[in-house]
Structure formats: C-alpha cells, structure tokens
Amino acid sequence: MARPREFDEQDVIAKATQLFWCRGYNATSVRDLGAELGLQQSSLYRAFSDKHTLFLRALDHYRATESTQAQEQLDAPGPSLEVLREWLVWMVGHESGRGCFVVNTATELGAADPEVRQRTEAAFEVTQKTLASLLRRGIRDGDLPATLDVDAAVESLFTTVLGLRVRERAGHDPQRLATAIDFTIKTLAASAI
C-alpha cells in the first residue's frame, strides 16, 4: 500500500516557483529543489515525474497569481494613462530585481521548448489583450484620440514592458526606468493632442 503524501502539493509548487524564478530552469537542479522544498528526490519524482513537469506547474502557478495581479491593476478604474503609468511603475518596483518569471523563462528557454513557449506566448497574449482593452477604454473615455492605432500602440507598449522587465532583472536604477515609463506615457498623451 502506497504511503500518503506528507506535503501540500500547492505549497511545494509555490516554493518551487520562487526558486525557479530566482535561479532559472537550467541553474536549478533536482538536488536544489529537494533541499529548498525539504523533500527527497524520490518524493519529487513520485509527485511531479521530473524537473520539467514541476517547472511547468510552477510557471502555471505564476501565471495564475502574478499575471492575474497585473490584469487586475490594468482593469482598475481611472484615466487610462494614469492606470497604465501606475501599473508600469508597480511592475518594475514590486519584484525586487527578479524580473518577470514569464519573461525570464522566455529569454532563457526561448523557442527551444514547445510546452514552455506555449505558456509564455499565452501569458504575453493576455498582457497584450489587457493593454488593448485599456487603450480602447481610453479612447471611449476621451483620454486618447479615436484615431489612435491601438494595435501599433499595443506592440510599442508591449515591447516597452518586456524591455522594462529585462532591465529591472538586470538591476538597473529604478529612477531610470521611471524616466522611460514617463516618456512612454507622455508619448501616448501627445497622441491625444
């Protein structure tokens, strides 16, 4: 008769998320995971099959928590450009030099892993759709001109978001990131004149 698990699977996934987020996939060994999570390697393999499966579960966990927070912030009431600026500042300030787990994963593993790529692209798509929704709200509310090319603006904003995430991970000065954010907002605001 199999012994019941002596750990909370969701707690293990949350802790694994933090470890993968800080170190990345390749720099995190099964031994590291076992030590951090307080589990024997055999228990990890029984519960998750392999490191890759646990990594995918960690990435899913991140997307269900952190990405949801971002979407909630972009859906906040208020003038669209203020909401956008507050989100961008929050985004580069709350993760303490870790960057975004999704962006980190996309830069580390790129297109080499189809399962990872599917997840990172899905997360990127959610961000792009949420940005588009915010800009359309800005047009509807009169914050932005009806002539704004929303698709082009989303591409520009999304590229800015990815750049900010990488720079935040690289430890760049938050004041310099705030300068880039303010310029982006001013550029969008100028399109409303």
Short mmCIF file of C-alpha atoms in Angstrom, two decimals:
data_model
loop_
_atom_site.label_atom_id
_atom_site.label_comp_id
_atom_site.label_asym_id
_atom_site.label_seq_id
_atom_site.Cartn_x
_atom_site.Cartn_y
_atom_site.Cartn_z
CA MET A 1 0.00 0.00 0.00
CA ALA A 2 1.37 3.41 -1.03
CA ARG A 3 2.12 5.90 1.71
CA PRO A 4 0.08 9.11 1.64
CA ARG A 5 1.91 12.29 0.68
CA GLU A 6 3.33 14.13 3.63
CA PHE A 7 3.39 17.52 1.94
CA ASP A 8 1.00 20.06 0.48
CA GLU A 9 1.44 19.93 -3.29
CA GLN A 10 0.35 23.55 -3.82
CA ASP A 11 2.80 24.74 -1.18
CA VAL A 12 5.60 22.81 -2.89
CA ILE A 13 4.68 24.33 -6.26
CA ALA A 14 4.63 27.84 -4.76
CA LYS A 15 8.08 27.32 -3.24
CA ALA A 16 9.41 25.80 -6.47
CA THR A 17 8.07 28.83 -8.34
CA GLN A 18 10.16 31.12 -6.15
CA LEU A 19 13.29 29.03 -6.69
CA PHE A 20 12.88 28.74 -10.47
CA TRP A 21 12.01 32.44 -10.65
CA CYS A 22 15.21 33.45 -8.86
CA ARG A 23 17.60 30.95 -10.47
CA GLY A 24 16.02 29.96 -13.77
CA TYR A 25 15.36 26.50 -15.11
CA ASN A 26 18.87 25.41 -16.08
CA ALA A 27 20.56 26.68 -12.91
CA THR A 28 18.11 24.83 -10.64
CA SER A 29 18.97 21.18 -10.07
CA VAL A 30 16.72 18.48 -8.67
CA ARG A 31 19.04 18.46 -5.65
CA ASP A 32 18.44 22.22 -5.20
CA LEU A 33 14.71 21.65 -5.39
CA GLY A 34 14.83 18.84 -2.84
CA ALA A 35 16.87 20.95 -0.42
CA GLU A 36 14.69 24.04 -0.83
CA LEU A 37 11.42 22.14 -0.62
CA GLY A 38 12.51 19.76 2.11
CA LEU A 39 11.74 16.69 0.00
CA GLN A 40 13.67 13.64 -1.06
CA GLN A 41 14.33 13.36 -4.79
CA SER A 42 12.22 10.20 -4.87
CA SER A 43 9.24 12.14 -3.44
CA LEU A 44 9.68 14.85 -6.07
CA TYR A 45 9.77 12.30 -8.86
CA ARG A 46 6.72 10.47 -7.49
CA ALA A 47 4.71 13.68 -7.22
CA PHE A 48 5.84 15.50 -10.38
CA SER A 49 7.54 12.91 -12.63
CA ASP A 50 10.53 15.15 -13.38
CA LYS A 51 12.01 18.63 -13.01
CA HIS A 52 10.45 19.80 -16.28
CA THR A 53 6.94 18.89 -15.15
CA LEU A 54 7.44 20.71 -11.85
CA PHE A 55 8.78 23.71 -13.77
CA LEU A 56 5.68 23.80 -15.97
CA ARG A 57 3.49 23.63 -12.87
CA ALA A 58 5.50 26.48 -11.33
CA LEU A 59 5.09 28.57 -14.48
CA ASP A 60 1.34 27.88 -14.45
CA HIS A 61 1.21 28.87 -10.78
CA TYR A 62 2.99 32.15 -11.50
CA ARG A 63 0.65 32.92 -14.38
CA ALA A 64 -2.38 32.23 -12.18
CA THR A 65 -1.16 34.55 -9.42
CA GLU A 66 1.23 37.28 -10.58
CA SER A 67 -0.25 37.68 -14.05
CA THR A 68 -3.72 37.95 -12.53
CA GLN A 69 -2.48 40.77 -10.29
CA ALA A 70 -1.22 42.66 -13.34
CA GLN A 71 -4.50 42.22 -15.16
CA GLU A 72 -6.42 43.48 -12.13
CA GLN A 73 -4.22 46.58 -11.99
CA LEU A 74 -4.75 47.33 -15.69
CA ASP A 75 -8.51 46.89 -15.24
CA ALA A 76 -8.56 49.43 -12.38
CA PRO A 77 -10.87 52.43 -12.71
CA GLY A 78 -9.48 55.83 -13.57
CA PRO A 79 -7.98 57.67 -16.53
CA SER A 80 -6.30 55.12 -18.80
CA LEU A 81 -2.88 56.80 -18.91
CA GLU A 82 -2.77 57.07 -15.11
CA VAL A 83 -3.74 53.41 -14.75
CA LEU A 84 -1.07 52.46 -17.29
CA ARG A 85 1.64 54.50 -15.56
CA GLU A 86 0.76 53.13 -12.11
CA TRP A 87 0.92 49.58 -13.44
CA LEU A 88 4.27 50.12 -15.17
CA VAL A 89 5.79 51.64 -12.02
CA TRP A 90 4.34 48.82 -9.89
CA MET A 91 5.60 46.23 -12.36
CA VAL A 92 9.25 47.29 -12.11
CA GLY A 93 9.10 48.01 -8.40
CA HIS A 94 7.46 45.04 -6.71
CA GLU A 95 9.59 42.11 -7.85
CA SER A 96 12.87 43.15 -6.24
CA GLY A 97 15.32 42.55 -9.08
CA ARG A 98 13.81 39.22 -10.11
CA GLY A 99 12.09 40.49 -13.23
CA CYS A 100 9.08 38.62 -14.53
CA PHE A 101 9.19 34.82 -14.33
CA VAL A 102 7.50 34.56 -17.73
CA VAL A 103 9.92 36.99 -19.40
CA ASN A 104 12.89 35.36 -17.67
CA THR A 105 11.72 31.96 -18.92
CA ALA A 106 11.16 33.23 -22.47
CA THR A 107 14.67 34.69 -22.58
CA GLU A 108 16.26 31.58 -21.04
CA LEU A 109 14.45 28.87 -22.96
CA GLY A 110 13.17 30.81 -25.98
CA ALA A 111 11.57 28.68 -28.66
CA ALA A 112 13.54 25.57 -27.70
CA ASP A 113 10.81 24.08 -25.51
CA PRO A 114 7.35 23.92 -27.12
CA GLU A 115 5.47 23.47 -23.83
CA VAL A 116 7.22 26.45 -22.27
CA ARG A 117 6.79 28.54 -25.41
CA GLN A 118 3.04 27.83 -25.44
CA ARG A 119 2.77 29.08 -21.86
CA THR A 120 4.92 32.17 -22.31
CA GLU A 121 3.09 33.14 -25.51
CA ALA A 122 -0.27 32.67 -23.78
CA ALA A 123 0.87 34.94 -20.94
CA PHE A 124 2.13 37.54 -23.42
CA GLU A 125 -1.18 37.40 -25.27
CA VAL A 126 -3.10 38.08 -22.05
CA THR A 127 -0.93 41.15 -21.39
CA GLN A 128 -1.38 42.41 -24.95
CA LYS A 129 -5.16 41.95 -24.83
CA THR A 130 -5.36 43.71 -21.49
CA LEU A 131 -3.29 46.63 -22.82
CA ALA A 132 -5.54 46.83 -25.88
CA SER A 133 -8.61 46.86 -23.65
CA LEU A 134 -7.14 49.69 -21.55
CA LEU A 135 -6.33 51.75 -24.66
CA ARG A 136 -9.80 51.19 -26.10
CA ARG A 137 -11.24 52.31 -22.78
CA GLY A 138 -9.06 55.42 -23.04
CA ILE A 139 -10.46 56.13 -26.49
CA ARG A 140 -14.02 55.56 -25.29
CA ASP A 141 -13.49 57.84 -22.26
CA GLY A 142 -11.80 60.55 -24.33
CA ASP A 143 -8.33 60.11 -22.75
CA LEU A 144 -6.93 59.03 -26.12
CA PRO A 145 -7.90 60.04 -29.66
CA ALA A 146 -10.27 57.91 -31.70
CA THR A 147 -7.58 57.86 -34.40
CA LEU A 148 -5.07 56.01 -32.18
CA ASP A 149 -3.81 52.85 -33.89
CA VAL A 150 -4.47 50.52 -30.95
CA ASP A 151 -2.64 47.55 -32.49
CA ALA A 152 0.52 49.58 -33.14
CA ALA A 153 0.32 51.20 -29.69
CA VAL A 154 -0.01 47.77 -28.05
CA GLU A 155 3.04 46.48 -29.94
CA SER A 156 5.06 49.50 -28.79
CA LEU A 157 3.83 49.26 -25.20
CA PHE A 158 4.41 45.51 -25.03
CA THR A 159 7.97 45.94 -26.32
CA THR A 160 8.48 48.61 -23.65
CA VAL A 161 7.08 46.27 -21.00
CA LEU A 162 9.48 43.47 -21.98
CA GLY A 163 12.42 45.89 -22.02
CA LEU A 164 11.49 47.23 -18.60
CA ARG A 165 11.24 43.68 -17.23
CA VAL A 166 14.69 42.77 -18.53
CA ARG A 167 16.21 46.00 -17.23
CA GLU A 168 14.58 45.50 -13.84
CA ARG A 169 16.03 41.97 -13.69
CA ALA A 170 19.44 43.38 -14.63
CA GLY A 171 19.27 45.70 -11.61
CA HIS A 172 19.01 48.99 -13.49
CA ASP A 173 18.29 52.10 -11.46
CA PRO A 174 14.53 52.40 -10.79
CA GLN A 175 14.73 56.15 -11.45
CA ARG A 176 15.99 55.49 -14.97
CA LEU A 177 13.16 53.02 -15.50
CA ALA A 178 10.69 55.63 -14.21
CA THR A 179 12.12 58.09 -16.76
CA ALA A 180 11.44 55.57 -19.56
CA ILE A 181 7.93 55.00 -18.21
CA ASP A 182 7.16 58.71 -18.05
CA PHE A 183 8.42 59.20 -21.61
CA THR A 184 6.20 56.37 -22.82
CA ILE A 185 3.16 57.92 -21.11
CA LYS A 186 4.00 61.40 -22.48
CA THR A 187 4.31 59.94 -25.97
CA LEU A 188 0.86 58.36 -25.68
CA ALA A 189 -0.57 61.55 -24.16
CA ALA A 190 0.88 63.59 -27.03
CA SER A 191 -1.08 61.44 -29.45
CA ALA A 192 -4.22 62.77 -27.76
CA ILE A 193 -3.42 66.41 -28.59
#
